[in-house]
């Protein structure tokens, strides 16, 4: 399994296509949720993904302060293969990148409410009331990287 970390400007067309396809497959098709997947934030993002000969297995994007929140954020977190621990692994890579490269002391995510326990195991804590986003209940969660 290869770990790839690239800013949007460094992605090949093939990589961008594979990322967008994985995101649409998971968030639009699998979750039966038609919404504007391409939201204008990708150009400001670092894209972290794990791939092998079968394609993208896990993905997330890291957003700098000011793009989604007043602190760095992780978003569009997905795995295309469940039960292999790839979700936790890709989130840990995103945390490491945000901490080391963006000097993040705090990281936020908008998580689907059902995934709260998954993110809590990685150190995130709920910091908002539940809210609806594109027909799916979400919460904002935060992770203190350093005090």
Tab-separated table of N, CA and C in Angstrom:
chain	number	residue	atom	x	y	z
A	1	UNK	N	0.861	-1.177	0.000
A	1	UNK	CA	0.000	0.000	0.000
A	1	UNK	C	0.900	1.231	0.000
A	2	UNK	N	0.616	2.135	-0.903
A	2	UNK	CA	1.390	3.370	-1.030
A	2	UNK	C	0.612	4.528	-0.418
A	3	UNK	N	1.290	5.335	0.394
A	3	UNK	CA	0.709	6.545	0.950
A	3	UNK	C	1.143	7.713	0.076
A	4	UNK	N	0.180	8.518	-0.366
A	4	UNK	CA	0.458	9.661	-1.229
A	4	UNK	C	-0.069	10.922	-0.543
A	5	UNK	N	0.763	11.957	-0.510
A	5	UNK	CA	0.363	13.248	0.039
A	5	UNK	C	0.741	14.311	-0.989
A	6	UNK	N	-0.283	14.988	-1.512
A	6	UNK	CA	-0.036	15.998	-2.532
A	6	UNK	C	-0.990	17.170	-2.370
A	7	UNK	N	-0.472	18.360	-2.648
A	7	UNK	CA	-1.340	19.519	-2.772
A	7	UNK	C	-2.113	19.359	-4.080
A	8	UNK	N	-3.266	19.988	-4.164
A	8	UNK	CA	-4.088	19.907	-5.368
A	8	UNK	C	-3.271	20.182	-6.628
A	9	UNK	N	-2.406	21.184	-6.564
A	9	UNK	CA	-1.621	21.593	-7.732
A	9	UNK	C	-0.626	20.523	-8.181
A	10	UNK	N	-0.364	19.545	-7.347
A	10	UNK	CA	0.582	18.472	-7.674
A	10	UNK	C	-0.086	17.206	-8.182
A	11	UNK	N	-1.405	17.120	-8.069
A	11	UNK	CA	-2.107	15.907	-8.482
A	11	UNK	C	-2.086	15.749	-9.998
A	12	UNK	N	-1.904	14.513	-10.435
A	12	UNK	CA	-2.050	14.232	-11.863
A	12	UNK	C	-3.540	14.184	-12.183
A	13	UNK	N	-3.895	14.281	-13.443
A	13	UNK	CA	-5.297	14.172	-13.835
A	13	UNK	C	-5.867	12.821	-13.429
A	14	UNK	N	-5.071	11.782	-13.582
A	14	UNK	CA	-5.505	10.426	-13.209
A	14	UNK	C	-5.787	10.342	-11.706
A	15	UNK	N	-4.911	10.928	-10.886
A	15	UNK	CA	-5.119	10.916	-9.438
A	15	UNK	C	-6.370	11.695	-9.062
A	16	UNK	N	-6.557	12.865	-9.657
A	16	UNK	CA	-7.738	13.664	-9.379
A	16	UNK	C	-9.007	12.902	-9.769
A	17	UNK	N	-8.992	12.280	-10.912
A	17	UNK	CA	-10.137	11.484	-11.358
A	17	UNK	C	-10.439	10.367	-10.359
A	18	UNK	N	-9.412	9.647	-9.928
A	18	UNK	CA	-9.600	8.539	-8.983
A	18	UNK	C	-10.143	9.027	-7.642
A	19	UNK	N	-9.657	10.178	-7.175
A	19	UNK	CA	-10.141	10.760	-5.919
A	19	UNK	C	-11.615	11.129	-6.038
A	20	UNK	N	-11.954	11.857	-7.084
A	20	UNK	CA	-13.339	12.293	-7.250
A	20	UNK	C	-14.274	11.105	-7.435
A	21	UNK	N	-13.814	10.100	-8.138
A	21	UNK	CA	-14.637	8.903	-8.325
A	21	UNK	C	-14.891	8.211	-6.989
A	22	UNK	N	-13.845	8.043	-6.171
A	22	UNK	CA	-14.006	7.406	-4.860
A	22	UNK	C	-14.969	8.211	-3.991
A	23	UNK	N	-14.828	9.529	-3.991
A	23	UNK	CA	-15.702	10.370	-3.169
A	23	UNK	C	-17.155	10.278	-3.633
A	24	UNK	N	-17.390	10.327	-4.921
A	24	UNK	CA	-18.752	10.217	-5.427
A	24	UNK	C	-19.309	8.821	-5.135
A	25	UNK	N	-18.507	7.780	-5.332
A	25	UNK	CA	-18.965	6.413	-5.056
A	25	UNK	C	-19.423	6.265	-3.606
A	26	UNK	N	-18.653	6.822	-2.664
A	26	UNK	CA	-18.980	6.666	-1.246
A	26	UNK	C	-20.053	7.650	-0.799
A	27	UNK	N	-19.844	8.940	-1.031
A	27	UNK	CA	-20.719	9.947	-0.448
A	27	UNK	C	-22.010	10.200	-1.224
A	28	UNK	N	-22.003	9.985	-2.516
A	28	UNK	CA	-23.200	10.250	-3.317
A	28	UNK	C	-23.948	8.955	-3.609
A	29	UNK	N	-23.256	7.964	-4.169
A	29	UNK	CA	-23.915	6.729	-4.590
A	29	UNK	C	-24.221	5.828	-3.394
A	30	UNK	N	-23.187	5.437	-2.641
A	30	UNK	CA	-23.369	4.502	-1.531
A	30	UNK	C	-24.314	5.051	-0.468
A	31	UNK	N	-24.182	6.335	-0.154
A	31	UNK	CA	-25.033	6.930	0.879
A	31	UNK	C	-26.331	7.511	0.305
A	32	UNK	N	-26.527	7.325	-0.994
A	32	UNK	CA	-27.737	7.783	-1.665
A	32	UNK	C	-28.057	9.231	-1.283
A	33	UNK	N	-27.050	10.080	-1.480
A	33	UNK	CA	-27.167	11.472	-1.037
A	33	UNK	C	-26.694	12.413	-2.143
A	34	UNK	N	-27.598	12.823	-3.016
A	34	UNK	CA	-27.187	13.769	-4.061
A	34	UNK	C	-26.882	15.140	-3.453
A	35	UNK	N	-25.650	15.569	-3.600
A	35	UNK	CA	-25.232	16.865	-3.074
A	35	UNK	C	-24.031	17.341	-3.890
A	36	UNK	N	-23.658	18.614	-3.783
A	36	UNK	CA	-22.533	19.138	-4.576
A	36	UNK	C	-21.185	18.683	-4.005
A	37	UNK	N	-20.730	17.515	-4.429
A	37	UNK	CA	-19.478	16.932	-3.941
A	37	UNK	C	-18.276	17.837	-4.220
A	38	UNK	N	-18.252	18.457	-5.361
A	38	UNK	CA	-17.153	19.365	-5.697
A	38	UNK	C	-17.546	20.738	-5.160
A	39	UNK	N	-16.940	21.101	-4.029
A	39	UNK	CA	-17.400	22.252	-3.252
A	39	UNK	C	-16.492	23.477	-3.321
A	40	UNK	N	-15.487	23.457	-4.166
A	40	UNK	CA	-14.603	24.606	-4.302
A	40	UNK	C	-13.444	24.639	-3.320
A	41	UNK	N	-13.367	23.659	-2.413
A	41	UNK	CA	-12.301	23.653	-1.411
A	41	UNK	C	-11.094	22.803	-1.814
A	42	UNK	N	-11.242	21.976	-2.810
A	42	UNK	CA	-10.154	21.062	-3.192
A	42	UNK	C	-8.881	21.769	-3.632
A	43	UNK	N	-9.032	22.908	-4.299
A	43	UNK	CA	-7.853	23.628	-4.795
A	43	UNK	C	-6.984	24.157	-3.661
A	44	UNK	N	-7.568	24.352	-2.479
A	44	UNK	CA	-6.830	24.833	-1.316
A	44	UNK	C	-6.388	23.693	-0.400
A	45	UNK	N	-6.572	22.455	-0.837
A	45	UNK	CA	-6.374	21.302	0.043
A	45	UNK	C	-5.126	20.501	-0.292
A	46	UNK	N	-4.690	19.784	0.731
A	46	UNK	CA	-3.713	18.713	0.558
A	46	UNK	C	-4.514	17.424	0.555
A	47	UNK	N	-4.203	16.553	-0.368
A	47	UNK	CA	-4.954	15.314	-0.538
A	47	UNK	C	-4.054	14.158	-0.111
A	48	UNK	N	-4.561	13.374	0.825
A	48	UNK	CA	-3.814	12.241	1.363
A	48	UNK	C	-4.599	10.985	1.030
A	49	UNK	N	-3.934	10.047	0.380
A	49	UNK	CA	-4.642	8.816	0.044
A	49	UNK	C	-3.699	7.623	0.046
A	50	UNK	N	-4.317	6.475	0.259
A	50	UNK	CA	-3.599	5.207	0.226
A	50	UNK	C	-4.117	4.448	-0.987
A	51	UNK	N	-3.184	3.912	-1.767
A	51	UNK	CA	-3.602	3.204	-2.969
A	51	UNK	C	-2.724	1.986	-3.187
A	52	UNK	N	-3.261	1.067	-3.955
A	52	UNK	CA	-2.505	-0.094	-4.397
A	52	UNK	C	-2.965	-0.420	-5.812
A	53	UNK	N	-2.699	-1.621	-6.260
A	53	UNK	CA	-3.054	-1.982	-7.640
A	53	UNK	C	-4.566	-1.982	-7.878
A	54	UNK	N	-5.370	-1.980	-6.825
A	54	UNK	CA	-6.823	-1.956	-6.962
A	54	UNK	C	-7.404	-0.549	-6.903
A	55	UNK	N	-6.548	0.453	-6.685
A	55	UNK	CA	-7.013	1.833	-6.648
A	55	UNK	C	-6.939	2.441	-5.260
A	56	UNK	N	-7.708	3.506	-5.056
A	56	UNK	CA	-7.699	4.216	-3.785
A	56	UNK	C	-8.443	3.390	-2.740
A	57	UNK	N	-7.760	3.146	-1.614
A	57	UNK	CA	-8.340	2.369	-0.521
A	57	UNK	C	-8.832	3.278	0.608
A	58	UNK	N	-8.195	4.436	0.775
A	58	UNK	CA	-8.586	5.393	1.817
A	58	UNK	C	-8.159	6.782	1.357
A	59	UNK	N	-8.899	7.780	1.821
A	59	UNK	CA	-8.647	9.149	1.358
A	59	UNK	C	-9.140	10.145	2.396
A	60	UNK	N	-8.493	11.300	2.427
A	60	UNK	CA	-9.006	12.483	3.107
A	60	UNK	C	-8.313	13.707	2.543
A	61	UNK	N	-8.879	14.853	2.823
A	61	UNK	CA	-8.215	16.095	2.449
A	61	UNK	C	-7.966	16.903	3.714
A	62	UNK	N	-6.887	17.661	3.686
A	62	UNK	CA	-6.523	18.528	4.796
A	62	UNK	C	-6.666	19.963	4.314
A	63	UNK	N	-7.431	20.735	5.073
A	63	UNK	CA	-7.686	22.125	4.724
A	63	UNK	C	-6.996	23.046	5.715
A	64	UNK	N	-6.375	24.081	5.192
A	64	UNK	CA	-5.704	25.073	6.041
A	64	UNK	C	-6.733	25.875	6.828
A	65	UNK	N	-6.251	26.550	7.858
A	65	UNK	CA	-7.100	27.457	8.637
A	65	UNK	C	-7.778	28.445	7.698
A	66	UNK	N	-9.037	28.715	7.958
A	66	UNK	CA	-9.759	29.704	7.185
A	66	UNK	C	-10.539	29.155	6.008
A	67	UNK	N	-10.326	27.908	5.639
A	67	UNK	CA	-11.064	27.340	4.506
A	67	UNK	C	-12.425	26.813	4.961
A	68	UNK	N	-12.437	25.968	5.972
A	68	UNK	CA	-13.695	25.470	6.546
A	68	UNK	C	-13.928	25.989	7.953
A	69	UNK	N	-12.859	26.062	8.713
A	69	UNK	CA	-12.904	26.516	10.110
A	69	UNK	C	-11.764	27.493	10.329
A	70	UNK	N	-11.718	28.049	11.540
A	70	UNK	CA	-10.633	28.968	11.891
A	70	UNK	C	-9.348	28.223	12.244
A	71	UNK	N	-9.379	26.896	12.183
A	71	UNK	CA	-8.219	26.037	12.422
A	71	UNK	C	-8.153	25.023	11.279
A	72	UNK	N	-7.019	24.322	11.110
A	72	UNK	CA	-6.960	23.286	10.079
A	72	UNK	C	-8.053	22.230	10.272
A	73	UNK	N	-8.461	21.639	9.174
A	73	UNK	CA	-9.556	20.672	9.209
A	73	UNK	C	-9.238	19.463	8.331
A	74	UNK	N	-9.819	18.346	8.705
A	74	UNK	CA	-9.803	17.141	7.873
A	74	UNK	C	-11.203	16.994	7.304
A	75	UNK	N	-11.284	16.526	6.078
A	75	UNK	CA	-12.594	16.349	5.478
A	75	UNK	C	-12.608	15.289	4.402
A	76	UNK	N	-13.822	14.946	3.985
A	76	UNK	CA	-14.049	13.950	2.939
A	76	UNK	C	-13.337	12.629	3.264
A	77	UNK	N	-13.373	12.249	4.528
A	77	UNK	CA	-12.674	11.052	4.994
A	77	UNK	C	-13.445	9.819	4.543
A	78	UNK	N	-12.753	8.906	3.873
A	78	UNK	CA	-13.421	7.707	3.388
A	78	UNK	C	-12.467	6.533	3.273
A	79	UNK	N	-13.059	5.355	3.284
A	79	UNK	CA	-12.356	4.145	2.889
A	79	UNK	C	-13.238	3.433	1.879
A	80	UNK	N	-12.618	2.789	0.931
A	80	UNK	CA	-13.376	2.003	-0.037
A	80	UNK	C	-13.366	0.532	0.362
A	81	UNK	N	-12.600	0.207	1.397
A	81	UNK	CA	-12.508	-1.166	1.911
A	81	UNK	C	-12.715	-1.136	3.415
A	82	UNK	N	-13.826	-1.642	3.857
A	82	UNK	CA	-14.162	-1.613	5.282
A	82	UNK	C	-13.477	-2.765	6.026
A	83	UNK	N	-13.280	-2.535	7.315
A	83	UNK	CA	-12.793	-3.594	8.188
A	83	UNK	C	-11.310	-3.899	8.113
A	84	UNK	N	-10.534	-3.040	7.465
A	84	UNK	CA	-9.094	-3.276	7.343
A	84	UNK	C	-8.271	-2.289	8.170
A	85	UNK	N	-8.935	-1.413	8.916
A	85	UNK	CA	-8.225	-0.425	9.725
A	85	UNK	C	-7.701	0.763	8.943
A	86	UNK	N	-8.091	0.866	7.682
A	86	UNK	CA	-7.582	1.941	6.837
A	86	UNK	C	-8.148	3.304	7.209
A	87	UNK	N	-9.359	3.331	7.726
A	87	UNK	CA	-9.951	4.598	8.131
A	87	UNK	C	-9.139	5.256	9.237
A	88	UNK	N	-8.827	4.481	10.266
A	88	UNK	CA	-8.023	5.024	11.372
A	88	UNK	C	-6.636	5.409	10.888
A	89	UNK	N	-6.072	4.603	10.009
A	89	UNK	CA	-4.726	4.882	9.508
A	89	UNK	C	-4.684	6.179	8.707
A	90	UNK	N	-5.662	6.411	7.847
A	90	UNK	CA	-5.644	7.622	7.031
A	90	UNK	C	-5.908	8.852	7.899
A	91	UNK	N	-6.764	8.721	8.917
A	91	UNK	CA	-7.002	9.857	9.820
A	91	UNK	C	-5.730	10.182	10.595
A	92	UNK	N	-5.014	9.178	11.080
A	92	UNK	CA	-3.752	9.437	11.784
A	92	UNK	C	-2.749	10.138	10.872
A	93	UNK	N	-2.712	9.775	9.601
A	93	UNK	CA	-1.826	10.454	8.645
A	93	UNK	C	-2.251	11.909	8.452
A	94	UNK	N	-3.550	12.156	8.393
A	94	UNK	CA	-4.041	13.526	8.272
A	94	UNK	C	-3.698	14.372	9.485
A	95	UNK	N	-3.833	13.789	10.667
A	95	UNK	CA	-3.474	14.489	11.904
A	95	UNK	C	-1.985	14.814	11.905
A	96	UNK	N	-1.184	13.847	11.550
A	96	UNK	CA	0.279	14.034	11.518
A	96	UNK	C	0.651	15.148	10.542
A	97	UNK	N	0.061	15.139	9.357
A	97	UNK	CA	0.353	16.158	8.357
A	97	UNK	C	-0.055	17.542	8.864
A	98	UNK	N	-1.282	17.666	9.381
A	98	UNK	CA	-1.764	18.957	9.861
A	98	UNK	C	-0.898	19.472	11.003
A	99	UNK	N	-0.461	18.583	11.862
A	99	UNK	CA	0.376	18.971	12.993
A	99	UNK	C	1.762	19.419	12.540
A	100	UNK	N	2.384	18.622	11.678
A	100	UNK	CA	3.758	18.895	11.263
A	100	UNK	C	3.869	19.980	10.193
A	101	UNK	N	3.040	19.944	9.194
A	101	UNK	CA	3.173	20.858	8.056
A	101	UNK	C	2.356	22.142	8.178
A	102	UNK	N	1.256	22.079	8.933
A	102	UNK	CA	0.417	23.266	9.091
A	102	UNK	C	0.489	23.820	10.507
A	103	UNK	N	1.339	23.231	11.342
A	103	UNK	CA	1.533	23.660	12.740
A	103	UNK	C	0.215	23.715	13.508
A	104	UNK	N	-0.655	22.752	13.245
A	104	UNK	CA	-1.964	22.721	13.893
A	104	UNK	C	-1.843	22.360	15.365
A	105	UNK	N	-2.423	23.194	16.210
A	105	UNK	CA	-2.575	22.879	17.630
A	105	UNK	C	-3.940	22.241	17.874
A	106	UNK	N	-4.862	22.534	16.972
A	106	UNK	CA	-6.234	22.060	17.061
A	106	UNK	C	-6.696	21.716	15.652
A	107	UNK	N	-7.434	20.626	15.524
A	107	UNK	CA	-7.968	20.194	14.228
A	107	UNK	C	-9.457	19.968	14.402
A	108	UNK	N	-10.244	20.391	13.407
A	108	UNK	CA	-11.687	20.146	13.443
A	108	UNK	C	-12.116	19.291	12.255
A	109	UNK	N	-13.225	18.607	12.473
A	109	UNK	CA	-13.878	17.844	11.411
A	109	UNK	C	-15.380	18.032	11.536
A	110	UNK	N	-16.081	17.872	10.427
A	110	UNK	CA	-17.532	17.713	10.440
A	110	UNK	C	-17.766	16.234	10.201
A	111	UNK	N	-18.241	15.551	11.235
A	111	UNK	CA	-18.413	14.099	11.149
A	111	UNK	C	-19.884	13.741	11.046
A	112	UNK	N	-20.172	12.713	10.286
A	112	UNK	CA	-21.514	12.174	10.323
A	112	UNK	C	-21.723	11.609	11.730
A	113	UNK	N	-22.861	11.893	12.323
A	113	UNK	CA	-23.101	11.558	13.720
A	113	UNK	C	-22.866	10.078	14.017
A	114	UNK	N	-23.227	9.193	13.093
A	114	UNK	CA	-23.055	7.762	13.347
A	114	UNK	C	-21.588	7.383	13.542
A	115	UNK	N	-20.655	8.200	13.024
A	115	UNK	CA	-19.229	7.886	13.109
A	115	UNK	C	-18.555	8.503	14.340
A	116	UNK	N	-19.332	9.085	15.218
A	116	UNK	CA	-18.778	9.751	16.405
A	116	UNK	C	-17.833	8.843	17.186
A	117	UNK	N	-18.225	7.622	17.474
A	117	UNK	CA	-17.400	6.690	18.240
A	117	UNK	C	-16.068	6.397	17.569
A	118	UNK	N	-16.074	6.283	16.256
A	118	UNK	CA	-14.840	6.059	15.500
A	118	UNK	C	-13.861	7.201	15.736
A	119	UNK	N	-14.342	8.432	15.611
A	119	UNK	CA	-13.463	9.592	15.784
A	119	UNK	C	-13.054	9.793	17.239
A	120	UNK	N	-13.928	9.451	18.165
A	120	UNK	CA	-13.561	9.551	19.581
A	120	UNK	C	-12.391	8.627	19.908
A	121	UNK	N	-12.348	7.465	19.313
A	121	UNK	CA	-11.227	6.540	19.530
A	121	UNK	C	-9.906	7.142	19.046
A	122	UNK	N	-9.977	8.100	18.143
A	122	UNK	CA	-8.778	8.763	17.626
A	122	UNK	C	-8.494	10.080	18.357
A	123	UNK	N	-9.287	10.378	19.393
A	123	UNK	CA	-9.032	11.550	20.217
A	123	UNK	C	-9.924	12.746	19.979
A	124	UNK	N	-10.790	12.695	18.982
A	124	UNK	CA	-11.687	13.818	18.705
A	124	UNK	C	-12.815	13.858	19.733
A	125	UNK	N	-13.306	15.066	20.004
A	125	UNK	CA	-14.416	15.265	20.931
A	125	UNK	C	-15.458	16.153	20.276
A	126	UNK	N	-16.717	15.808	20.483
A	126	UNK	CA	-17.824	16.585	19.931
A	126	UNK	C	-17.814	17.987	20.517
A	127	UNK	N	-18.006	18.994	19.659
A	127	UNK	CA	-18.027	20.381	20.140
A	127	UNK	C	-19.175	21.178	19.533
A	128	UNK	N	-20.179	20.484	19.014
A	128	UNK	CA	-21.366	21.177	18.498
A	128	UNK	C	-22.590	20.307	18.739
A	129	UNK	N	-23.716	20.932	18.619
A	129	UNK	CA	-24.969	20.182	18.617
A	129	UNK	C	-25.103	19.531	17.237
A	130	UNK	N	-25.839	18.444	17.129
A	130	UNK	CA	-26.077	17.842	15.812
A	130	UNK	C	-26.781	18.825	14.871
A	131	UNK	N	-26.440	18.729	13.592
A	131	UNK	CA	-27.074	19.558	12.577
A	131	UNK	C	-27.190	18.747	11.295
A	132	UNK	N	-28.127	19.131	10.471
A	132	UNK	CA	-28.342	18.440	9.205
A	132	UNK	C	-27.506	19.093	8.107
A	133	UNK	N	-26.846	18.269	7.334
A	133	UNK	CA	-26.081	18.739	6.184
A	133	UNK	C	-26.364	17.782	5.043
A	134	UNK	N	-26.991	18.275	4.013
A	134	UNK	CA	-27.374	17.467	2.857
A	134	UNK	C	-28.168	16.227	3.253
A	135	UNK	N	-29.052	16.392	4.242
A	135	UNK	CA	-29.946	15.316	4.630
A	135	UNK	C	-29.348	14.286	5.578
A	136	UNK	N	-28.106	14.504	6.035
A	136	UNK	CA	-27.444	13.573	6.948
A	136	UNK	C	-27.039	14.346	8.200
A	137	UNK	N	-27.317	13.765	9.369
A	137	UNK	CA	-26.971	14.431	10.615
A	137	UNK	C	-25.455	14.414	10.827
A	138	UNK	N	-24.907	15.578	11.170
A	138	UNK	CA	-23.473	15.773	11.411
A	138	UNK	C	-23.247	16.445	12.755
A	139	UNK	N	-21.997	16.386	13.202
A	139	UNK	CA	-21.534	17.133	14.363
A	139	UNK	C	-20.147	17.665	14.046
A	140	UNK	N	-19.779	18.768	14.690
A	140	UNK	CA	-18.401	19.251	14.603
A	140	UNK	C	-17.645	18.593	15.756
A	141	UNK	N	-16.443	18.109	15.435
A	141	UNK	CA	-15.586	17.498	16.447
A	141	UNK	C	-14.223	18.169	16.386
A	142	UNK	N	-13.524	18.185	17.526
A	142	UNK	CA	-12.207	18.815	17.579
A	142	UNK	C	-11.211	17.889	18.253
A	143	UNK	N	-9.984	18.036	17.831
A	143	UNK	CA	-8.878	17.276	18.408
A	143	UNK	C	-7.806	18.272	18.838
A	144	UNK	N	-7.459	18.244	20.096
A	144	UNK	CA	-6.360	19.074	20.583
A	144	UNK	C	-5.069	18.312	20.305
A	145	UNK	N	-4.235	18.880	19.434
A	145	UNK	CA	-2.968	18.241	19.063
A	145	UNK	C	-1.905	18.583	20.084
A	146	UNK	N	-1.827	19.868	20.428
A	146	UNK	CA	-0.918	20.346	21.474
A	146	UNK	C	-1.576	21.488	22.215
A	147	UNK	N	-1.314	21.529	23.493
A	147	UNK	CA	-1.871	22.604	24.341
A	147	UNK	C	-0.995	23.831	24.233
